[in-house]
Amino acid sequence: MVIDKRHLDVGLIGNPLSHSRSPVLFDILFKQYGIDGSYRLLEMSALNDLPDYLRIDSSLAGFNVTIPYKQDIIKYLDAIDANALKIGAVNTVRITRNKNGKNGDYYLTGYNTDYLGIIDTLRSFNLEKIGNAIIFGTGGAAKACGYALHGLSVNYCMVSRSFRGSRSYSTESGLKYHVIRYEDLTYYKRTENTLFINATPIGLWPDVNKSLHLPDSLILPNDICFDLIYNPTVTSFMKQGADKGATVKNGLQMLESQAVAALRIWLEQE
Ligand code: NAP
């Protein structure tokens, strides 16, 4: 990464943010890449506070977006990257100052670096051996997982508490995903070497003892259980997988990889 000397002021928008390790992670990355940077937690109880906030705080060069705003942020953007548009979720925004956008004298461009972090993590598994994938959750991170798996030619379905059938990623994407319900898992014809991905907040700190209600016979020893959660380091989903002899992984590599991709965007080196 080529670094210039200006100060990089960035942050994270979401609610709640108390679980986030992003400030610690970005401090490490700033040191590693020799960047004079600061990363702030910008907890917002409503996203419609954002335009006023950005008008007042003119030093901010960009921000990450997390729960629950990854999809709602899109209507505040002036431009969106093609992958983020297809996924229908944005986790990184670059602010261009001195350029008028629809909400004031700044211009917002949205990206999705989650799916880059997911691809990076998936490549650490033996993808050749993976049969199908089952993603728990249907939110922004689940869609980024689906989009990454689609790019890697791995078949997948998503599991939802409330929906069964086919859905589109976004109106523009032309891509569809198949959704089953948790009760369908008992009868679901799984493949050998299934990749399970937890893309729900179940098990996230401080509710570390909550776990997904899965049929006892679902996970087998040759499977992989990848939890997007990284706090706690060993999650309830990873324990469920490890109890069945599966390979388990948390979301730390994804977090690091999507953060480096976000830095490149803010430094205009993507
Ligand atoms: P989101 O948009 O709020 O979606 C979460 C999904 O989980 C929902 O669509 C919902 O699907 C399901 N869900 C919510 N509450 C649930 C519950 N009580 N029981 C079962 N399912 C529930 O959140 P997200 O942004 O996709 O994030 C999902 C998870 O990924 C979070 O834990 C987040 O911390 C993690 N994440 C990690 C990284 C990383 O870098 N490691 C990056 C992004 C996200 P249904 O309503 O269809 O059931």
CSV table of C-alpha atoms and ligand atoms in Angstrom, one decimal:
chain,number,residue,atom,x,y,z
A,1,MET,CA,0.0,0.0,0.0
A,2,VAL,CA,1.4,3.5,-0.9
A,3,ILE,CA,0.8,5.9,1.9
A,4,ASP,CA,0.7,9.6,1.7
A,5,LYS,CA,1.3,11.9,4.7
A,6,ARG,CA,-2.2,13.3,5.3
A,7,HIS,CA,-4.1,12.3,8.4
A,8,LEU,CA,-6.8,9.7,7.8
A,9,ASP,CA,-9.9,10.2,10.0
A,10,VAL,CA,-12.4,7.3,9.6
A,11,GLY,CA,-14.9,5.5,11.8
A,12,LEU,CA,-17.7,3.0,12.2
A,13,ILE,CA,-21.5,3.7,12.0
A,14,GLY,CA,-23.9,1.3,13.6
A,15,ASN,CA,-25.9,0.5,16.7
A,16,PRO,CA,-24.9,-1.0,19.1
A,17,LEU,CA,-21.1,-0.7,18.8
A,18,SER,CA,-19.9,-1.9,22.2
A,19,HIS,CA,-18.8,-5.3,20.8
A,20,SER,CA,-16.7,-3.8,18.1
A,21,ARG,CA,-13.0,-4.6,17.9
A,22,SER,CA,-12.5,-2.4,14.8
A,23,PRO,CA,-10.8,0.6,16.6
A,24,VAL,CA,-8.1,-1.8,18.0
A,25,LEU,CA,-7.8,-3.5,14.7
A,26,PHE,CA,-7.4,-0.3,12.7
A,27,ASP,CA,-4.9,1.0,15.3
A,28,ILE,CA,-2.8,-2.1,14.5
A,29,LEU,CA,-3.2,-1.6,10.7
A,30,PHE,CA,-2.4,2.2,10.9
A,31,LYS,CA,0.9,1.2,12.7
A,32,GLN,CA,1.6,-1.7,10.3
A,33,TYR,CA,1.2,0.5,7.2
A,34,GLY,CA,2.7,3.7,8.7
A,35,ILE,CA,-0.6,5.6,8.4
A,36,ASP,CA,-1.3,8.7,10.6
A,37,GLY,CA,-4.9,7.6,11.3
A,38,SER,CA,-7.7,7.6,13.8
A,39,TYR,CA,-10.8,5.4,13.9
A,40,ARG,CA,-13.9,6.4,15.9
A,41,LEU,CA,-17.0,4.6,16.9
A,42,LEU,CA,-20.0,6.6,15.8
A,43,GLU,CA,-23.0,5.0,17.4
A,44,MET,CA,-26.2,6.3,15.8
A,45,SER,CA,-29.7,5.5,17.1
A,46,ALA,CA,-31.1,6.5,13.7
A,47,LEU,CA,-29.5,6.7,10.3
A,48,ASN,CA,-31.3,9.9,9.4
A,49,ASP,CA,-28.9,11.7,11.8
A,50,LEU,CA,-26.1,10.9,9.2
A,51,PRO,CA,-26.5,13.9,6.8
A,52,ASP,CA,-26.4,16.4,9.6
A,53,TYR,CA,-23.5,14.6,11.2
A,54,LEU,CA,-21.4,14.6,8.0
A,55,ARG,CA,-22.1,18.3,7.3
A,56,ILE,CA,-20.8,19.2,10.8
A,57,ASP,CA,-17.9,16.7,11.0
A,58,SER,CA,-16.0,17.7,7.9
A,59,SER,CA,-12.8,15.8,8.8
A,60,LEU,CA,-14.2,12.4,8.3
A,61,ALA,CA,-12.8,10.7,5.1
A,62,GLY,CA,-14.9,7.6,5.2
A,63,PHE,CA,-16.6,5.1,7.5
A,64,ASN,CA,-17.5,1.5,7.9
A,65,VAL,CA,-21.2,0.5,8.3
A,66,THR,CA,-22.4,-2.3,10.5
A,67,ILE,CA,-25.6,-3.7,12.1
A,68,PRO,CA,-28.3,-2.6,11.5
A,69,TYR,CA,-27.5,-0.1,8.7
A,70,LYS,CA,-25.7,-2.0,5.9
A,71,GLN,CA,-28.8,-2.0,3.6
A,72,ASP,CA,-30.4,1.3,4.8
A,73,ILE,CA,-27.2,3.2,4.0
A,74,ILE,CA,-27.7,2.7,0.3
A,75,LYS,CA,-30.4,5.5,0.0
A,76,TYR,CA,-27.9,8.0,1.4
A,77,LEU,CA,-25.2,7.3,-1.2
A,78,ASP,CA,-24.4,9.2,-4.3
A,79,ALA,CA,-22.7,6.3,-6.0
A,80,ILE,CA,-22.3,2.6,-5.4
A,81,ASP,CA,-19.8,0.0,-6.5
A,82,ALA,CA,-21.1,-2.7,-8.8
A,83,ASN,CA,-20.4,-5.6,-6.4
A,84,ALA,CA,-22.1,-3.8,-3.5
A,85,LEU,CA,-25.1,-3.0,-5.7
A,86,LYS,CA,-25.4,-6.7,-6.6
A,87,ILE,CA,-25.1,-7.8,-3.0
A,88,GLY,CA,-27.5,-5.1,-1.9
A,89,ALA,CA,-25.4,-4.1,1.2
A,90,VAL,CA,-22.7,-1.6,1.9
A,91,ASN,CA,-20.1,-1.8,4.7
A,92,THR,CA,-17.6,0.8,3.5
A,93,VAL,CA,-18.2,4.4,2.4
A,94,ARG,CA,-15.7,6.9,1.0
A,95,ILE,CA,-16.5,10.6,1.5
A,96,THR,CA,-15.3,12.9,-1.2
A,97,ARG,CA,-15.2,16.5,0.1
A,98,ASN,CA,-15.7,19.6,-2.1
A,99,LYS,CA,-18.0,17.6,-4.4
A,100,ASN,CA,-21.7,18.1,-4.1
A,101,GLY,CA,-23.8,15.1,-3.4
A,102,LYS,CA,-27.5,14.8,-2.8
A,103,ASN,CA,-27.2,15.6,0.9
A,104,GLY,CA,-24.7,18.4,0.9
A,105,ASP,CA,-21.2,19.5,-0.1
A,106,TYR,CA,-19.9,15.9,0.2
A,107,TYR,CA,-20.2,12.9,-2.1
A,108,LEU,CA,-20.7,9.4,-0.7
A,109,THR,CA,-19.5,6.2,-2.6
A,110,GLY,CA,-20.5,2.8,-1.1
A,111,TYR,CA,-18.6,-0.5,-1.3
A,112,ASN,CA,-18.8,-4.0,0.1
A,113,THR,CA,-15.5,-5.3,1.4
A,114,ASP,CA,-17.2,-8.0,3.6
A,115,TYR,CA,-17.4,-10.2,0.5
A,116,LEU,CA,-13.7,-9.8,-0.1
A,117,GLY,CA,-13.0,-10.8,3.5
A,118,ILE,CA,-15.3,-13.8,3.1
A,119,ILE,CA,-13.5,-14.9,-0.1
A,120,ASP,CA,-10.2,-14.5,1.6
A,121,THR,CA,-11.4,-16.7,4.5
A,122,LEU,CA,-13.1,-19.3,2.2
A,123,ARG,CA,-9.8,-19.7,0.3
A,124,SER,CA,-8.2,-20.9,3.6
A,125,PHE,CA,-10.5,-24.0,3.4
A,126,ASN,CA,-10.1,-26.8,0.8
A,127,LEU,CA,-12.8,-25.4,-1.5
A,128,GLU,CA,-12.4,-28.4,-3.9
A,129,LYS,CA,-13.7,-30.7,-1.2
A,130,ILE,CA,-16.7,-28.6,-0.2
A,131,GLY,CA,-20.1,-29.9,-1.4
A,132,ASN,CA,-22.8,-27.4,-0.7
A,133,ALA,CA,-22.9,-24.5,1.7
A,134,ILE,CA,-25.7,-23.6,4.2
A,135,ILE,CA,-25.8,-20.0,5.4
A,136,PHE,CA,-27.7,-19.2,8.6
A,137,GLY,CA,-29.3,-15.7,8.3
A,138,THR,CA,-30.5,-13.7,5.3
A,139,GLY,CA,-29.1,-10.2,6.2
A,140,GLY,CA,-26.3,-8.2,4.6
A,141,ALA,CA,-23.5,-10.5,5.7
A,142,ALA,CA,-25.4,-13.6,4.6
A,143,LYS,CA,-25.9,-12.0,1.1
A,144,ALA,CA,-22.2,-11.2,0.9
A,145,CYS,CA,-21.4,-14.8,1.8
A,146,GLY,CA,-23.8,-16.0,-1.0
A,147,TYR,CA,-22.3,-13.6,-3.5
A,148,ALA,CA,-18.8,-14.8,-2.6
A,149,LEU,CA,-19.9,-18.5,-2.9
A,150,HIS,CA,-21.6,-17.8,-6.2
A,151,GLY,CA,-18.3,-16.4,-7.5
A,152,LEU,CA,-16.5,-19.5,-6.3
A,153,SER,CA,-19.1,-21.8,-7.9
A,154,VAL,CA,-20.2,-23.3,-4.6
A,155,ASN,CA,-23.9,-24.1,-4.3
A,156,TYR,CA,-25.6,-22.8,-1.2
A,157,CYS,CA,-28.9,-22.0,0.4
A,158,MET,CA,-29.8,-19.7,3.3
A,159,VAL,CA,-31.8,-20.5,6.4
A,160,SER,CA,-34.3,-18.0,7.8
A,161,ARG,CA,-36.6,-17.9,10.8
A,162,SER,CA,-39.4,-16.3,8.8
A,163,PHE,CA,-39.1,-17.0,5.1
A,164,ARG,CA,-39.1,-20.0,2.7
A,165,GLY,CA,-38.7,-19.7,-1.1
A,166,SER,CA,-36.7,-17.7,-3.6
A,167,ARG,CA,-35.5,-14.1,-3.1
A,168,SER,CA,-33.4,-11.6,-5.1
A,169,TYR,CA,-30.3,-10.1,-3.7
A,170,SER,CA,-31.3,-6.6,-4.9
A,171,THR,CA,-33.6,-5.4,-7.6
A,172,GLU,CA,-30.5,-4.6,-9.8
A,173,SER,CA,-28.6,-7.8,-9.3
A,174,GLY,CA,-30.6,-10.4,-11.3
A,175,LEU,CA,-29.2,-13.0,-8.8
A,176,LYS,CA,-31.6,-15.1,-6.8
A,177,TYR,CA,-31.0,-17.1,-3.6
A,178,HIS,CA,-32.9,-20.0,-2.1
A,179,VAL,CA,-34.2,-19.8,1.4
A,180,ILE,CA,-35.3,-22.6,3.7
A,181,ARG,CA,-36.5,-22.5,7.3
A,182,TYR,CA,-34.8,-23.9,10.4
A,183,GLU,CA,-37.5,-26.7,10.7
A,184,ASP,CA,-36.7,-27.8,7.1
A,185,LEU,CA,-33.1,-28.7,8.1
A,186,THR,CA,-34.3,-32.0,9.6
A,187,TYR,CA,-35.3,-33.1,6.1
A,188,TYR,CA,-32.7,-31.2,4.1
A,189,LYS,CA,-30.6,-33.4,1.7
A,190,ARG,CA,-27.2,-32.2,2.7
A,191,THR,CA,-24.0,-33.1,0.7
A,192,GLU,CA,-20.8,-34.6,1.9
A,193,ASN,CA,-18.4,-32.0,3.4
A,194,THR,CA,-20.9,-29.2,3.9
A,195,LEU,CA,-19.8,-25.7,4.7
A,196,PHE,CA,-22.0,-24.1,7.4
A,197,ILE,CA,-21.8,-20.4,7.9
A,198,ASN,CA,-23.3,-18.5,10.8
A,199,ALA,CA,-24.3,-15.1,9.5
A,200,THR,CA,-26.7,-14.3,12.3
A,201,PRO,CA,-25.8,-12.4,15.5
A,202,ILE,CA,-26.6,-15.5,17.6
A,203,GLY,CA,-23.6,-16.0,20.1
A,204,LEU,CA,-22.3,-12.4,19.6
A,205,TRP,CA,-20.9,-10.9,22.8
A,206,PRO,CA,-22.5,-10.3,25.4
A,207,ASP,CA,-25.0,-13.1,24.6
A,208,VAL,CA,-22.2,-15.6,24.2
A,209,ASN,CA,-24.3,-18.6,25.5
A,210,LYS,CA,-27.1,-18.2,23.0
A,211,SER,CA,-26.9,-20.8,20.1
A,212,LEU,CA,-28.6,-21.6,16.9
A,213,HIS,CA,-31.3,-24.4,17.3
A,214,LEU,CA,-30.0,-27.0,14.9
A,215,PRO,CA,-31.0,-30.7,14.5
A,216,ASP,CA,-28.6,-32.9,16.4
A,217,SER,CA,-27.5,-34.9,13.4
A,218,LEU,CA,-27.0,-31.9,11.0
A,219,ILE,CA,-23.2,-31.3,11.5
A,220,LEU,CA,-20.8,-34.2,10.7
A,221,PRO,CA,-17.0,-34.6,11.2
A,222,ASN,CA,-15.9,-33.6,7.7
A,223,ASP,CA,-17.9,-30.4,7.7
A,224,ILE,CA,-16.7,-26.9,8.2
A,225,CYS,CA,-18.4,-24.4,10.5
A,226,PHE,CA,-17.4,-20.8,9.8
A,227,ASP,CA,-18.8,-18.2,12.2
A,228,LEU,CA,-18.7,-14.6,11.0
A,229,ILE,CA,-18.7,-13.6,14.7
A,230,TYR,CA,-15.2,-12.9,16.1
A,231,ASN,CA,-16.2,-11.7,19.6
A,232,PRO,CA,-16.0,-14.1,21.5
A,233,THR,CA,-13.0,-15.8,19.8
A,234,VAL,CA,-14.6,-19.2,20.3
A,235,THR,CA,-18.3,-18.9,19.6
A,236,SER,CA,-21.2,-21.1,20.6
A,237,PHE,CA,-21.6,-22.1,16.9
A,238,MET,CA,-17.9,-23.1,16.8
A,239,LYS,CA,-18.5,-25.2,19.9
A,240,GLN,CA,-21.5,-26.8,18.2
A,241,GLY,CA,-19.3,-27.7,15.2
A,242,ALA,CA,-16.3,-28.8,17.3
A,243,ASP,CA,-18.5,-31.1,19.4
A,244,LYS,CA,-19.4,-33.0,16.1
A,245,GLY,CA,-15.7,-33.1,15.0
A,246,ALA,CA,-16.1,-30.4,12.3
A,247,THR,CA,-13.4,-27.9,11.4
A,248,VAL,CA,-14.2,-24.5,12.9
A,249,LYS,CA,-13.2,-20.9,12.2
A,250,ASN,CA,-14.3,-17.5,13.6
A,251,GLY,CA,-14.6,-14.2,11.7
A,252,LEU,CA,-11.3,-12.7,12.6
A,253,GLN,CA,-9.6,-13.3,9.3
A,254,MET,CA,-12.6,-11.9,7.5
A,255,LEU,CA,-12.6,-8.8,9.8
A,256,GLU,CA,-8.9,-8.1,9.1
A,257,SER,CA,-9.2,-8.7,5.4
A,258,GLN,CA,-12.2,-6.5,4.9
A,259,ALA,CA,-10.5,-3.8,7.0
A,260,VAL,CA,-7.4,-3.8,4.7
A,261,ALA,CA,-9.7,-3.6,1.7
A,262,ALA,CA,-11.6,-0.6,3.3
A,263,LEU,CA,-8.2,1.2,4.0
A,264,ARG,CA,-7.4,0.8,0.3
A,265,ILE,CA,-10.7,2.4,-0.6
A,266,TRP,CA,-10.2,5.4,1.8
A,267,LEU,CA,-6.7,5.9,0.5
A,268,GLU,CA,-8.0,5.6,-3.1
A,269,GLN,CA,-5.8,2.6,-3.9
A,270,GLU,CA,-8.5,0.0,-4.6
B,1,NAP,P1,-28.2,-8.3,9.8
B,1,NAP,O1,-28.2,-7.6,8.5
B,1,NAP,O2,-28.9,-7.8,10.9
B,1,NAP,O3,-28.7,-9.8,9.5
B,1,NAP,C1,-28.7,-10.8,10.5
B,1,NAP,C2,-29.6,-11.9,10.0
B,1,NAP,O4,-29.6,-12.9,11.1
B,1,NAP,C3,-31.0,-11.5,9.9
B,1,NAP,O5,-31.3,-11.3,8.5
B,1,NAP,C4,-31.8,-12.7,10.4
B,1,NAP,O6,-32.3,-13.5,9.3
B,1,NAP,C5,-30.9,-13.4,11.3
B,1,NAP,N1,-31.2,-13.3,12.7
B,1,NAP,C6,-31.3,-12.1,13.4
B,1,NAP,N2,-31.6,-12.3,14.7
B,1,NAP,C7,-31.7,-13.7,14.8
B,1,NAP,C8,-32.0,-14.5,15.9
B,1,NAP,N3,-32.4,-14.1,17.1
B,1,NAP,N4,-32.1,-15.9,15.6
B,1,NAP,C9,-31.8,-16.4,14.4
B,1,NAP,N5,-31.5,-15.6,13.3
B,1,NAP,C10,-31.4,-14.3,13.5
B,1,NAP,O7,-26.6,-8.5,10.3
B,1,NAP,P2,-25.3,-8.7,9.3
B,1,NAP,O8,-24.7,-7.4,9.1
B,1,NAP,O9,-25.7,-9.6,8.2
B,1,NAP,O10,-24.4,-9.5,10.4
B,1,NAP,C11,-24.6,-10.8,10.7
B,1,NAP,C12,-23.5,-11.3,11.6
B,1,NAP,O11,-22.2,-11.3,10.9
B,1,NAP,C13,-23.3,-10.4,12.9
B,1,NAP,O12,-23.0,-11.3,14.0
B,1,NAP,C14,-22.0,-9.6,12.6
B,1,NAP,O13,-21.3,-9.3,13.7
B,1,NAP,C15,-21.2,-10.6,11.7
B,1,NAP,N6,-20.3,-9.9,10.8
B,1,NAP,C16,-19.0,-10.2,10.9
B,1,NAP,C17,-18.1,-9.6,10.1
B,1,NAP,C18,-16.6,-9.8,10.2
B,1,NAP,O14,-15.8,-9.0,9.6
B,1,NAP,N7,-16.2,-10.9,10.8
B,1,NAP,C19,-18.6,-8.7,9.1
B,1,NAP,C20,-19.9,-8.5,9.0
B,1,NAP,C21,-20.8,-9.1,9.8
B,1,NAP,P3,-33.8,-14.1,9.3
B,1,NAP,O15,-34.7,-13.0,9.9
B,1,NAP,O16,-34.1,-14.4,7.9
B,1,NAP,O17,-33.8,-15.3,10.2
